[in-house]
PDB file of C-alpha atoms in Angstrom:
ATOM      1  CA  UNK A   1      85.151 101.850  93.645  1.00 50.00           C
ATOM      2  CA  UNK A   2      87.081  99.202  91.705  1.00 57.00           C
ATOM      3  CA  UNK A   3      87.572  99.095  87.940  1.00 57.00           C
ATOM      4  CA  UNK A   4      89.010  96.429  85.656  1.00 50.00           C
ATOM      5  CA  UNK A   5      92.190  97.490  83.832  1.00 56.00           C
ATOM      6  CA  UNK A   6      93.207  94.697  81.453  1.00 59.00           C
ATOM      7  CA  UNK A   7      94.868  92.234  83.857  1.00 70.00           C
ATOM      8  CA  UNK A   8      94.200  94.078  87.106  1.00 79.00           C
ATOM      9  CA  UNK A   9      91.461  95.153  89.438  1.00 91.00           C
ATOM     10  CA  UNK A  10      92.238  98.817  90.150  1.00 97.00           C
ATOM     11  CA  UNK A  11      90.897 100.538  93.251  1.00 97.00           C
ATOM     12  CA  UNK A  12      91.139 104.128  94.474  1.00 98.00           C
ATOM     13  CA  UNK A  13      91.753 104.383  98.231  1.00 98.00           C
ATOM     14  CA  UNK A  14      91.983 107.450 100.470  1.00 98.00           C
ATOM     15  CA  UNK A  15      93.650 107.498 103.874  1.00 98.00           C
ATOM     16  CA  UNK A  16      92.519 110.111 106.377  1.00 98.00           C
ATOM     17  CA  UNK A  17      95.359 112.262 107.745  1.00 98.00           C
ATOM     18  CA  UNK A  18      95.299 115.303 110.081  1.00 97.00           C
ATOM     19  CA  UNK A  19      95.431 117.791 107.168  1.00 97.00           C
ATOM     20  CA  UNK A  20      93.064 115.915 104.809  1.00 98.00           C
ATOM     21  CA  UNK A  21      93.618 112.761 102.740  1.00 98.00           C
ATOM     22  CA  UNK A  22      96.364 110.777 101.035  1.00 99.00           C
ATOM     23  CA  UNK A  23      95.129 109.251  97.774  1.00 99.00           C
ATOM     24  CA  UNK A  24      96.318 105.845  96.570  1.00 99.00           C
ATOM     25  CA  UNK A  25      95.780 103.917  93.356  1.00 99.00           C
ATOM     26  CA  UNK A  26      95.871 100.190  94.129  1.00 98.00           C
ATOM     27  CA  UNK A  27      96.456  97.489  91.542  1.00 98.00           C
ATOM     28  CA  UNK A  28      95.677  93.802  92.160  1.00 97.00           C
ATOM     29  CA  UNK A  29      94.750  91.887  95.318  1.00 96.00           C
ATOM     30  CA  UNK A  30      95.717  93.228  98.730  1.00 96.00           C
ATOM     31  CA  UNK A  31      96.776  89.815 100.080  1.00 96.00           C
ATOM     32  CA  UNK A  32      99.696  89.611  97.607  1.00 98.00           C
ATOM     33  CA  UNK A  33     103.235  90.833  98.444  1.00 98.00           C
ATOM     34  CA  UNK A  34     103.230  94.634  98.455  1.00 99.00           C
ATOM     35  CA  UNK A  35     105.117  97.064  96.232  1.00 99.00           C
ATOM     36  CA  UNK A  36     104.761 100.713  97.253  1.00 99.00           C
ATOM     37  CA  UNK A  37     105.265 103.006  94.252  1.00 99.00           C
ATOM     38  CA  UNK A  38     106.148 106.726  94.438  1.00 99.00           C
ATOM     39  CA  UNK A  39     106.090 109.201  91.547  1.00 98.00           C
ATOM     40  CA  UNK A  40     108.349 112.146  90.762  1.00 96.00           C
ATOM     41  CA  UNK A  41     107.974 115.872  91.382  1.00 94.00           C
ATOM     42  CA  UNK A  42     104.936 117.538  89.750  1.00 92.00           C
ATOM     43  CA  UNK A  43     103.553 114.123  88.772  1.00 95.00           C
ATOM     44  CA  UNK A  44     101.136 111.721  90.475  1.00 98.00           C
ATOM     45  CA  UNK A  45      99.983 108.099  90.537  1.00 99.00           C
ATOM     46  CA  UNK A  46      98.894 108.419  86.900  1.00 98.00           C
ATOM     47  CA  UNK A  47     102.538 108.350  85.824  1.00 98.00           C
ATOM     48  CA  UNK A  48     102.572 104.573  86.448  1.00 99.00           C
ATOM     49  CA  UNK A  49      99.301 103.782  84.642  1.00 98.00           C
ATOM     50  CA  UNK A  50     101.168 102.471  81.605  1.00 98.00           C
ATOM     51  CA  UNK A  51     103.929 100.527  83.387  1.00 98.00           C
ATOM     52  CA  UNK A  52     102.020  98.582  86.033  1.00 98.00           C
ATOM     53  CA  UNK A  53      99.750  96.667  83.599  1.00 97.00           C
ATOM     54  CA  UNK A  54     102.980  95.234  82.132  1.00 97.00           C
ATOM     55  CA  UNK A  55     104.295  94.039  85.503  1.00 98.00           C
ATOM     56  CA  UNK A  56     103.944  90.662  87.197  1.00 97.00           C
ATOM     57  CA  UNK A  57     100.541  89.810  88.639  1.00 96.00           C
ATOM     58  CA  UNK A  58     102.218  88.271  91.680  1.00 97.00           C
ATOM     59  CA  UNK A  59     102.292  91.597  93.546  1.00 98.00           C
ATOM     60  CA  UNK A  60      99.947  94.202  95.025  1.00 98.00           C
ATOM     61  CA  UNK A  61     101.022  97.595  93.677  1.00 99.00           C
ATOM     62  CA  UNK A  62     100.037 100.676  95.668  1.00 99.00           C
ATOM     63  CA  UNK A  63     100.831 103.965  93.936  1.00 99.00           C
ATOM     64  CA  UNK A  64     100.662 107.038  96.150  1.00 99.00           C
ATOM     65  CA  UNK A  65      99.762 110.594  95.226  1.00 99.00           C
ATOM     66  CA  UNK A  66     102.295 112.422  97.382  1.00 98.00           C
ATOM     67  CA  UNK A  67     100.745 115.239  99.458  1.00 98.00           C
ATOM     68  CA  UNK A  68     100.110 118.223  97.202  1.00 97.00           C
ATOM     69  CA  UNK A  69     100.049 116.047  94.086  1.00 97.00           C
ATOM     70  CA  UNK A  70      97.162 114.428  92.211  1.00 97.00           C
ATOM     71  CA  UNK A  71      94.193 113.761  94.491  1.00 98.00           C
ATOM     72  CA  UNK A  72      96.041 114.027  97.814  1.00 98.00           C
ATOM     73  CA  UNK A  73      95.518 117.014 100.098  1.00 98.00           C
ATOM     74  CA  UNK A  74      98.192 119.666 100.301  1.00 96.00           C
ATOM     75  CA  UNK A  75     100.313 119.997 103.405  1.00 96.00           C
ATOM     76  CA  UNK A  76      99.221 122.961 105.589  1.00 94.00           C
ATOM     77  CA  UNK A  77      99.909 126.310 103.957  1.00 90.00           C
ATOM     78  CA  UNK A  78     102.485 128.879 105.040  1.00 90.00           C
ATOM     79  CA  UNK A  79     105.490 126.581 105.410  1.00 90.00           C
ATOM     80  CA  UNK A  80     108.100 125.212 102.987  1.00 93.00           C
ATOM     81  CA  UNK A  81     107.761 121.587 101.913  1.00 95.00           C
ATOM     82  CA  UNK A  82     110.172 119.333 103.786  1.00 95.00           C
ATOM     83  CA  UNK A  83     111.800 116.285 102.183  1.00 97.00           C
ATOM     84  CA  UNK A  84     111.950 114.206 105.367  1.00 96.00           C
ATOM     85  CA  UNK A  85     108.276 114.909 106.112  1.00 97.00           C
ATOM     86  CA  UNK A  86     107.481 113.284 102.764  1.00 98.00           C
ATOM     87  CA  UNK A  87     109.607 110.291 103.777  1.00 98.00           C
ATOM     88  CA  UNK A  88     107.640 109.929 107.001  1.00 96.00           C
ATOM     89  CA  UNK A  89     104.238 109.915 105.287  1.00 97.00           C
ATOM     90  CA  UNK A  90     104.996 106.538 103.709  1.00 98.00           C
ATOM     91  CA  UNK A  91     104.756 105.033 107.180  1.00 97.00           C
ATOM     92  CA  UNK A  92     101.093 106.104 107.235  1.00 98.00           C
ATOM     93  CA  UNK A  93     100.453 103.990 104.130  1.00 98.00           C
ATOM     94  CA  UNK A  94     102.292 101.012 105.612  1.00 98.00           C
ATOM     95  CA  UNK A  95     100.322 101.317 108.856  1.00 98.00           C
ATOM     96  CA  UNK A  96      97.037 101.513 106.932  1.00 98.00           C
ATOM     97  CA  UNK A  97      97.702  98.214 105.132  1.00 98.00           C
ATOM     98  CA  UNK A  98      99.426  96.593 108.158  1.00 98.00           C
ATOM     99  CA  UNK A  99     102.423  95.547 106.054  1.00 98.00           C
ATOM    100  CA  UNK A 100     105.358  93.923 107.837  1.00 97.00           C
ATOM    101  CA  UNK A 101     107.532  93.751 104.715  1.00 98.00           C
ATOM    102  CA  UNK A 102     107.321  95.405 101.309  1.00 99.00           C
ATOM    103  CA  UNK A 103     109.265  96.337  98.200  1.00 99.00           C
ATOM    104  CA  UNK A 104     109.633  99.896  96.921  1.00 99.00           C
ATOM    105  CA  UNK A 105     109.709 101.448  93.444  1.00 99.00           C
ATOM    106  CA  UNK A 106     110.114 105.145  92.711  1.00 99.00           C
ATOM    107  CA  UNK A 107     110.933 107.612  89.974  1.00 98.00           C
ATOM    108  CA  UNK A 108     113.038 110.761  90.389  1.00 96.00           C
ATOM    109  CA  UNK A 109     111.935 112.534  93.627  1.00 97.00           C
ATOM    110  CA  UNK A 110     109.936 109.430  94.549  1.00 98.00           C
ATOM    111  CA  UNK A 111     113.080 107.324  94.271  1.00 98.00           C
ATOM    112  CA  UNK A 112     115.001 109.743  96.500  1.00 98.00           C
ATOM    113  CA  UNK A 113     112.238 109.566  99.115  1.00 98.00           C
ATOM    114  CA  UNK A 114     112.291 105.767  98.983  1.00 99.00           C
ATOM    115  CA  UNK A 115     116.083 105.661  99.330  1.00 98.00           C
ATOM    116  CA  UNK A 116     115.862 107.529 102.610  1.00 98.00           C
ATOM    117  CA  UNK A 117     112.895 105.425 103.718  1.00 98.00           C
ATOM    118  CA  UNK A 118     114.860 102.231 103.000  1.00 98.00           C
ATOM    119  CA  UNK A 119     117.799 103.618 104.976  1.00 98.00           C
ATOM    120  CA  UNK A 120     115.513 104.512 107.902  1.00 97.00           C
ATOM    121  CA  UNK A 121     113.341 101.360 108.003  1.00 96.00           C
ATOM    122  CA  UNK A 122     115.877  98.724 106.983  1.00 96.00           C
ATOM    123  CA  UNK A 123     113.916  95.879 108.610  1.00 96.00           C
ATOM    124  CA  UNK A 124     110.799  96.523 106.496  1.00 98.00           C
ATOM    125  CA  UNK A 125     112.190  96.861 102.969  1.00 98.00           C
ATOM    126  CA  UNK A 126     112.809  93.759 100.864  1.00 98.00           C
ATOM    127  CA  UNK A 127     113.761  95.373  97.540  1.00 98.00           C
ATOM    128  CA  UNK A 128     114.279  98.906  96.226  1.00 99.00           C
ATOM    129  CA  UNK A 129     113.879 100.055  92.603  1.00 99.00           C
ATOM    130  CA  UNK A 130     115.127 103.518  91.581  1.00 99.00           C
ATOM    131  CA  UNK A 131     114.032 104.745  88.137  1.00 98.00           C
ATOM    132  CA  UNK A 132     116.298 107.423  86.654  1.00 97.00           C
ATOM    133  CA  UNK A 133     117.461 108.590  90.051  1.00 96.00           C
ATOM    134  CA  UNK A 134     120.661 108.218  92.045  1.00 95.00           C
ATOM    135  CA  UNK A 135     120.290 110.430  95.121  1.00 95.00           C
ATOM    136  CA  UNK A 136     119.125 113.914  96.112  1.00 94.00           C
ATOM    137  CA  UNK A 137     121.386 116.754  94.996  1.00 91.00           C
ATOM    138  CA  UNK A 138     123.634 117.681  97.941  1.00 92.00           C
ATOM    139  CA  UNK A 139     123.443 121.122  99.553  1.00 92.00           C
ATOM    140  CA  UNK A 140     126.936 122.348 100.572  1.00 91.00           C
ATOM    141  CA  UNK A 141     127.183 123.604 104.146  1.00 90.00           C
ATOM    142  CA  UNK A 142     128.274 127.072 102.993  1.00 92.00           C
ATOM    143  CA  UNK A 143     124.896 127.644 101.307  1.00 92.00           C
ATOM    144  CA  UNK A 144     122.754 126.010 104.010  1.00 91.00           C
ATOM    145  CA  UNK A 145     121.276 129.299 105.262  1.00 93.00           C
ATOM    146  CA  UNK A 146     120.851 130.663 101.738  1.00 93.00           C
ATOM    147  CA  UNK A 147     118.947 127.495 100.813  1.00 92.00           C
ATOM    148  CA  UNK A 148     116.471 127.965 103.666  1.00 90.00           C
ATOM    149  CA  UNK A 149     116.157 131.726 103.100  1.00 92.00           C
ATOM    150  CA  UNK A 150     115.281 131.173  99.439  1.00 92.00           C
ATOM    151  CA  UNK A 151     112.891 128.395 100.418  1.00 90.00           C
ATOM    152  CA  UNK A 152     110.889 130.681 102.712  1.00 91.00           C
ATOM    153  CA  UNK A 153     110.999 133.597 100.264  1.00 91.00           C
ATOM    154  CA  UNK A 154     109.573 131.326  97.571  1.00 89.00           C
ATOM    155  CA  UNK A 155     106.701 130.261  99.829  1.00 89.00           C
ATOM    156  CA  UNK A 156     105.723 133.877 100.520  1.00 89.00           C
ATOM    157  CA  UNK A 157     106.026 134.823  96.850  1.00 87.00           C
ATOM    158  CA  UNK A 158     103.890 131.873  95.738  1.00 84.00           C
ATOM    159  CA  UNK A 159     101.191 132.779  98.265  1.00 80.00           C
ATOM    160  CA  UNK A 160     100.836 136.163  96.561  1.00 73.00           C
ATOM    161  CA  UNK A 161     100.974 134.837  92.994  1.00 66.00           C
ATOM    162  CA  UNK A 162      98.562 131.946  93.521  1.00 66.00           C
ATOM    163  CA  UNK A 163      95.686 133.539  95.397  1.00 69.00           C
ATOM    164  CA  UNK A 164      93.691 132.975  92.198  1.00 77.00           C
ATOM    165  CA  UNK A 165      94.816 129.858  90.269  1.00 81.00           C
ATOM    166  CA  UNK A 166      95.413 130.230  86.525  1.00 87.00           C
ATOM    167  CA  UNK A 167      92.733 128.665  84.308  1.00 92.00           C
ATOM    168  CA  UNK A 168      93.659 126.699  81.191  1.00 94.00           C
ATOM    169  CA  UNK A 169      92.004 124.969  78.297  1.00 95.00           C
ATOM    170  CA  UNK A 170      92.675 121.237  78.348  1.00 94.00           C
ATOM    171  CA  UNK A 171      95.269 121.605  75.588  1.00 94.00           C
ATOM    172  CA  UNK A 172      97.043 124.437  77.412  1.00 94.00           C
ATOM    173  CA  UNK A 173      97.094 122.341  80.575  1.00 94.00           C
ATOM    174  CA  UNK A 174      98.528 119.394  78.662  1.00 93.00           C
ATOM    175  CA  UNK A 175     101.396 121.543  77.377  1.00 89.00           C
ATOM    176  CA  UNK A 176     102.128 122.596  80.969  1.00 87.00           C
ATOM    177  CA  UNK A 177     102.430 118.954  82.019  1.00 86.00           C
ATOM    178  CA  UNK A 178     104.128 117.551  78.926  1.00 81.00           C
ATOM    179  CA  UNK A 179     106.793 120.138  78.159  1.00 74.00           C
ATOM    180  CA  UNK A 180     107.653 122.155  81.282  1.00 70.00           C
ATOM    181  CA  UNK A 181     109.741 119.437  82.884  1.00 74.00           C
ATOM    182  CA  UNK A 182     113.152 117.779  82.810  1.00 72.00           C
ATOM    183  CA  UNK A 183     112.055 115.717  79.785  1.00 80.00           C
ATOM    184  CA  UNK A 184     108.992 115.667  77.552  1.00 86.00           C
ATOM    185  CA  UNK A 185     106.033 113.302  77.800  1.00 91.00           C
ATOM    186  CA  UNK A 186     104.168 111.809  74.873  1.00 92.00           C
ATOM    187  CA  UNK A 187     100.438 112.543  74.707  1.00 92.00           C
ATOM    188  CA  UNK A 188      99.608 108.967  75.688  1.00 95.00           C
ATOM    189  CA  UNK A 189     101.949 109.162  78.684  1.00 95.00           C
ATOM    190  CA  UNK A 190     100.914 112.644  79.753  1.00 94.00           C
ATOM    191  CA  UNK A 191      97.142 112.184  79.756  1.00 95.00           C
ATOM    192  CA  UNK A 192      96.865 109.992  82.917  1.00 96.00           C
ATOM    193  CA  UNK A 193      99.104 112.431  84.804  1.00 96.00           C
ATOM    194  CA  UNK A 194      97.166 115.460  83.586  1.00 95.00           C
ATOM    195  CA  UNK A 195      93.708 114.019  84.260  1.00 96.00           C
ATOM    196  CA  UNK A 196      94.688 113.310  87.868  1.00 97.00           C
ATOM    197  CA  UNK A 197      95.925 116.893  88.332  1.00 95.00           C
ATOM    198  CA  UNK A 198      92.967 118.921  87.045  1.00 95.00           C
ATOM    199  CA  UNK A 199      89.721 120.317  88.390  1.00 93.00           C
ATOM    200  CA  UNK A 200      87.117 121.846  86.077  1.00 91.00           C
ATOM    201  CA  UNK A 201      86.249 125.489  86.732  1.00 83.00           C
ATOM    202  CA  UNK A 202      83.842 127.563  84.601  1.00 85.00           C
ATOM    203  CA  UNK A 203      84.474 125.602  81.435  1.00 88.00           C
ATOM    204  CA  UNK A 204      88.246 125.614  81.907  1.00 94.00           C
ATOM    205  CA  UNK A 205      90.651 123.725  84.149  1.00 96.00           C
ATOM    206  CA  UNK A 206      92.845 124.570  87.136  1.00 93.00           C
ATOM    207  CA  UNK A 207      95.624 122.457  88.587  1.00 93.00           C
ATOM    208  CA  UNK A 208      95.050 120.941  92.017  1.00 92.00           C
ATOM    209  CA  UNK A 209      98.814 120.598  92.469  1.00 93.00           C
ATOM    210  CA  UNK A 210     100.397 122.519  95.355  1.00 93.00           C
ATOM    211  CA  UNK A 211     102.323 125.457  93.800  1.00 90.00           C
ATOM    212  CA  UNK A 212     105.085 124.990  96.388  1.00 92.00           C
ATOM    213  CA  UNK A 213     106.273 121.896  94.521  1.00 90.00           C
ATOM    214  CA  UNK A 214     107.629 124.122  91.753  1.00 83.00           C
ATOM    215  CA  UNK A 215     110.719 124.336  93.925  1.00 84.00           C
ATOM    216  CA  UNK A 216     112.985 121.284  94.094  1.00 86.00           C
ATOM    217  CA  UNK A 217     112.248 119.200  97.187  1.00 93.00           C
ATOM    218  CA  UNK A 218     115.423 117.849  98.734  1.00 94.00           C
ATOM    219  CA  UNK A 219     117.086 117.559 102.151  1.00 94.00           C
ATOM    220  CA  UNK A 220     119.422 120.432 103.032  1.00 93.00           C
ATOM    221  CA  UNK A 221     122.388 118.138 103.669  1.00 95.00           C
ATOM    222  CA  UNK A 222     125.829 117.763 102.126  1.00 94.00           C
ATOM    223  CA  UNK A 223     127.553 114.942 100.294  1.00 95.00           C
ATOM    224  CA  UNK A 224     128.979 113.155 103.332  1.00 95.00           C
ATOM    225  CA  UNK A 225     125.625 113.008 105.132  1.00 96.00           C
ATOM    226  CA  UNK A 226     123.870 111.669 102.026  1.00 97.00           C
ATOM    227  CA  UNK A 227     126.552 109.017 101.554  1.00 97.00           C
ATOM    228  CA  UNK A 228     126.275 107.977 105.208  1.00 97.00           C
ATOM    229  CA  UNK A 229     122.511 107.483 104.850  1.00 96.00           C
ATOM    230  CA  UNK A 230     122.783 105.532 101.582  1.00 97.00           C
ATOM    231  CA  UNK A 231     125.246 103.155 103.264  1.00 97.00           C
ATOM    232  CA  UNK A 232     122.497 102.154 105.716  1.00 97.00           C
ATOM    233  CA  UNK A 233     120.399 100.506 102.969  1.00 98.00           C
ATOM    234  CA  UNK A 234     120.560  96.711 103.358  1.00 96.00           C
ATOM    235  CA  UNK A 235     118.205  95.354 100.681  1.00 98.00           C
ATOM    236  CA  UNK A 236     118.883  94.560  97.001  1.00 98.00           C
ATOM    237  CA  UNK A 237     118.739  97.744  94.911  1.00 98.00           C
ATOM    238  CA  UNK A 238     117.959  98.067  91.199  1.00 98.00           C
ATOM    239  CA  UNK A 239     118.935 101.392  89.600  1.00 98.00           C
ATOM    240  CA  UNK A 240     117.537 102.011  86.102  1.00 98.00           C
ATOM    241  CA  UNK A 241     119.169 104.997  84.373  1.00 96.00           C
ATOM    242  CA  UNK A 242     117.927 106.562  81.131  1.00 96.00           C
ATOM    243  CA  UNK A 243     120.723 107.314  78.668  1.00 93.00           C
ATOM    244  CA  UNK A 244     119.239 110.700  77.719  1.00 92.00           C
ATOM    245  CA  UNK A 245     119.636 111.805  81.355  1.00 88.00           C
ATOM    246  CA  UNK A 246     123.300 110.882  81.670  1.00 79.00           C
ATOM    247  CA  UNK A 247     124.390 114.386  80.697  1.00 77.00           C
ATOM    248  CA  UNK A 248     122.615 115.683  83.807  1.00 77.00           C
ATOM    249  CA  UNK A 249     124.644 113.423  86.081  1.00 72.00           C
ATOM    250  CA  UNK A 250     127.869 114.363  84.256  1.00 68.00           C
ATOM    251  CA  UNK A 251     127.219 118.090  84.680  1.00 74.00           C
ATOM    252  CA  UNK A 252     126.095 117.889  88.307  1.00 73.00           C
ATOM    253  CA  UNK A 253     128.730 116.506  90.688  1.00 76.00           C
ATOM    254  CA  UNK A 254     129.694 113.458  88.564  1.00 74.00           C
ATOM    255  CA  UNK A 255     132.217 112.211  91.137  1.00 89.00           C
ATOM    256  CA  UNK A 256     129.587 112.289  93.875  1.00 93.00           C
ATOM    257  CA  UNK A 257     126.987 110.373  91.858  1.00 92.00           C
ATOM    258  CA  UNK A 258     129.585 107.774  90.901  1.00 92.00           C
ATOM    259  CA  UNK A 259     130.294 107.235  94.594  1.00 95.00           C
ATOM    260  CA  UNK A 260     126.576 106.852  95.348  1.00 96.00           C
ATOM    261  CA  UNK A 261     126.173 104.274  92.577  1.00 95.00           C
ATOM    262  CA  UNK A 262     129.156 102.320  93.912  1.00 95.00           C
ATOM    263  CA  UNK A 263     127.559 102.235  97.375  1.00 97.00           C
ATOM    264  CA  UNK A 264     124.178 101.177  95.981  1.00 96.00           C
ATOM    265  CA  UNK A 265     125.760  98.355  93.994  1.00 95.00           C
ATOM    266  CA  UNK A 266     127.429  97.072  97.161  1.00 94.00           C
ATOM    267  CA  UNK A 267     124.276  97.031  99.317  1.00 93.00           C
ATOM    268  CA  UNK A 268     123.573  93.428  98.294  1.00 93.00           C
ATOM    269  CA  UNK A 269     124.915  90.758  95.952  1.00 92.00           C
ATOM    270  CA  UNK A 270     121.756  91.131  93.832  1.00 94.00           C
ATOM    271  CA  UNK A 271     121.971  94.915  93.437  1.00 97.00           C
ATOM    272  CA  UNK A 272     122.512  96.222  89.908  1.00 96.00           C
ATOM    273  CA  UNK A 273     122.644  99.334  87.725  1.00 96.00           C
ATOM    274  CA  UNK A 274     120.976  99.048  84.301  1.00 97.00           C
ATOM    275  CA  UNK A 275     121.092 101.705  81.561  1.00 96.00           C
ATOM    276  CA  UNK A 276     118.238 101.930  79.058  1.00 97.00           C
ATOM    277  CA  UNK A 277     117.444 103.972  75.961  1.00 96.00           C
ATOM    278  CA  UNK A 278     115.019 106.804  76.701  1.00 95.00           C
ATOM    279  CA  UNK A 279     114.568 110.062  78.597  1.00 95.00           C
ATOM    280  CA  UNK A 280     113.886 110.867  82.246  1.00 95.00           C
ATOM    281  CA  UNK A 281     110.265 109.681  81.892  1.00 95.00           C
ATOM    282  CA  UNK A 282     111.132 106.436  80.099  1.00 97.00           C
ATOM    283  CA  UNK A 283     108.984 104.415  82.532  1.00 98.00           C
ATOM    284  CA  UNK A 284     105.927 106.321  81.281  1.00 97.00           C
ATOM    285  CA  UNK A 285     106.868 107.074  77.666  1.00 97.00           C
ATOM    286  CA  UNK A 286     108.254 103.604  76.931  1.00 98.00           C
ATOM    287  CA  UNK A 287     107.106 101.266  79.727  1.00 98.00           C
ATOM    288  CA  UNK A 288     107.807  98.206  77.579  1.00 98.00           C
ATOM    289  CA  UNK A 289     111.536  98.920  78.009  1.00 98.00           C
ATOM    290  CA  UNK A 290     111.343  99.081  81.802  1.00 97.00           C
ATOM    291  CA  UNK A 291     108.844  96.294  82.535  1.00 98.00           C
ATOM    292  CA  UNK A 292     111.048  93.223  81.830  1.00 98.00           C
ATOM    293  CA  UNK A 293     113.842  94.657  83.972  1.00 98.00           C
ATOM    294  CA  UNK A 294     111.526  95.396  86.896  1.00 98.00           C
ATOM    295  CA  UNK A 295     109.851  91.991  86.618  1.00 98.00           C
ATOM    296  CA  UNK A 296     113.179  90.178  86.598  1.00 97.00           C
ATOM    297  CA  UNK A 297     114.259  91.985  89.749  1.00 98.00           C
ATOM    298  CA  UNK A 298     110.989  91.593  91.670  1.00 98.00           C
ATOM    299  CA  UNK A 299     110.598  87.913  90.812  1.00 97.00           C
ATOM    300  CA  UNK A 300     114.196  86.919  91.540  1.00 90.00           C
ATOM    301  CA  UNK A 301     114.487  84.892  94.743  1.00 72.00           C
ATOM    302  CA  UNK A 302     117.941  83.410  94.237  1.00 58.00           C
ATOM    303  CA  UNK A 303     120.278  83.747  97.153  1.00 45.00           C
ATOM    304  CA  UNK A 304     123.504  85.301  95.901  1.00 41.00           C
ATOM    305  CA  UNK A 305     123.183  85.865  92.169  1.00 42.00           C
ATOM    306  CA  UNK A 306     122.201  88.730  89.893  1.00 51.00           C
ATOM    307  CA  UNK A 307     118.647  88.752  88.514  1.00 46.00           C
TER     308      UNK A 307
END
């Protein structure tokens, strides 16, 4: 069913998949050039509810609830969540809409997924926007087996802990969403994310989110492999970094992230890195900061110049 949201017609769509459904929130008319939008870990399509109304009306924005998030079905139980499986599910969305070409925009984990998608399907991707993300954190080869052991142990532990989901009041649930994360969300920013994550149960609320996503989702590969994949990206790339997050990059392999940024800037003459005031969720907390930058990049059609 469609609703009117200021400038846009907004429609909820569900795609049937072997394990259930993938939920999408679609903004604007389907015949327009497509922008596939992917949220971060423990979020959902609601995290773009405040940004997209500020973006150009010349595009069809499709925001996915990744499996196990929002209104999308969880992946089958009993197994760890796999980063590359998430990458592959985007092809289901593209097949559903019969897109030949599209642009991509993602935040945090969603940006990492889109990076690897753009490297895999170079002929389909016209532009790539990464919001406060550079690349997945590398996993050194010497801890490869430890990584997978811990991953499986976590799955088994979570199965025991979450046989009966915890119930919350709405305010308690909001605090879970707004504060237990890399950076805080304002109430206005957190509400669309929260409302898409809850199910009412006996006067209280439980989260529909897959508990397995509490663990970081990333590929178990080292620096060299990540760099090799990033080099395969051919389209213009816009990286938007929040200044409050810079300390994270400095503390976690700063030399590696600098190398990734250098590669991303060289993918195309119109690629760029832009730093903005704000925290990791700046696109949701302060969408008015991000919107002009995204619009300038999406609307730019000049051959060999910066947007």
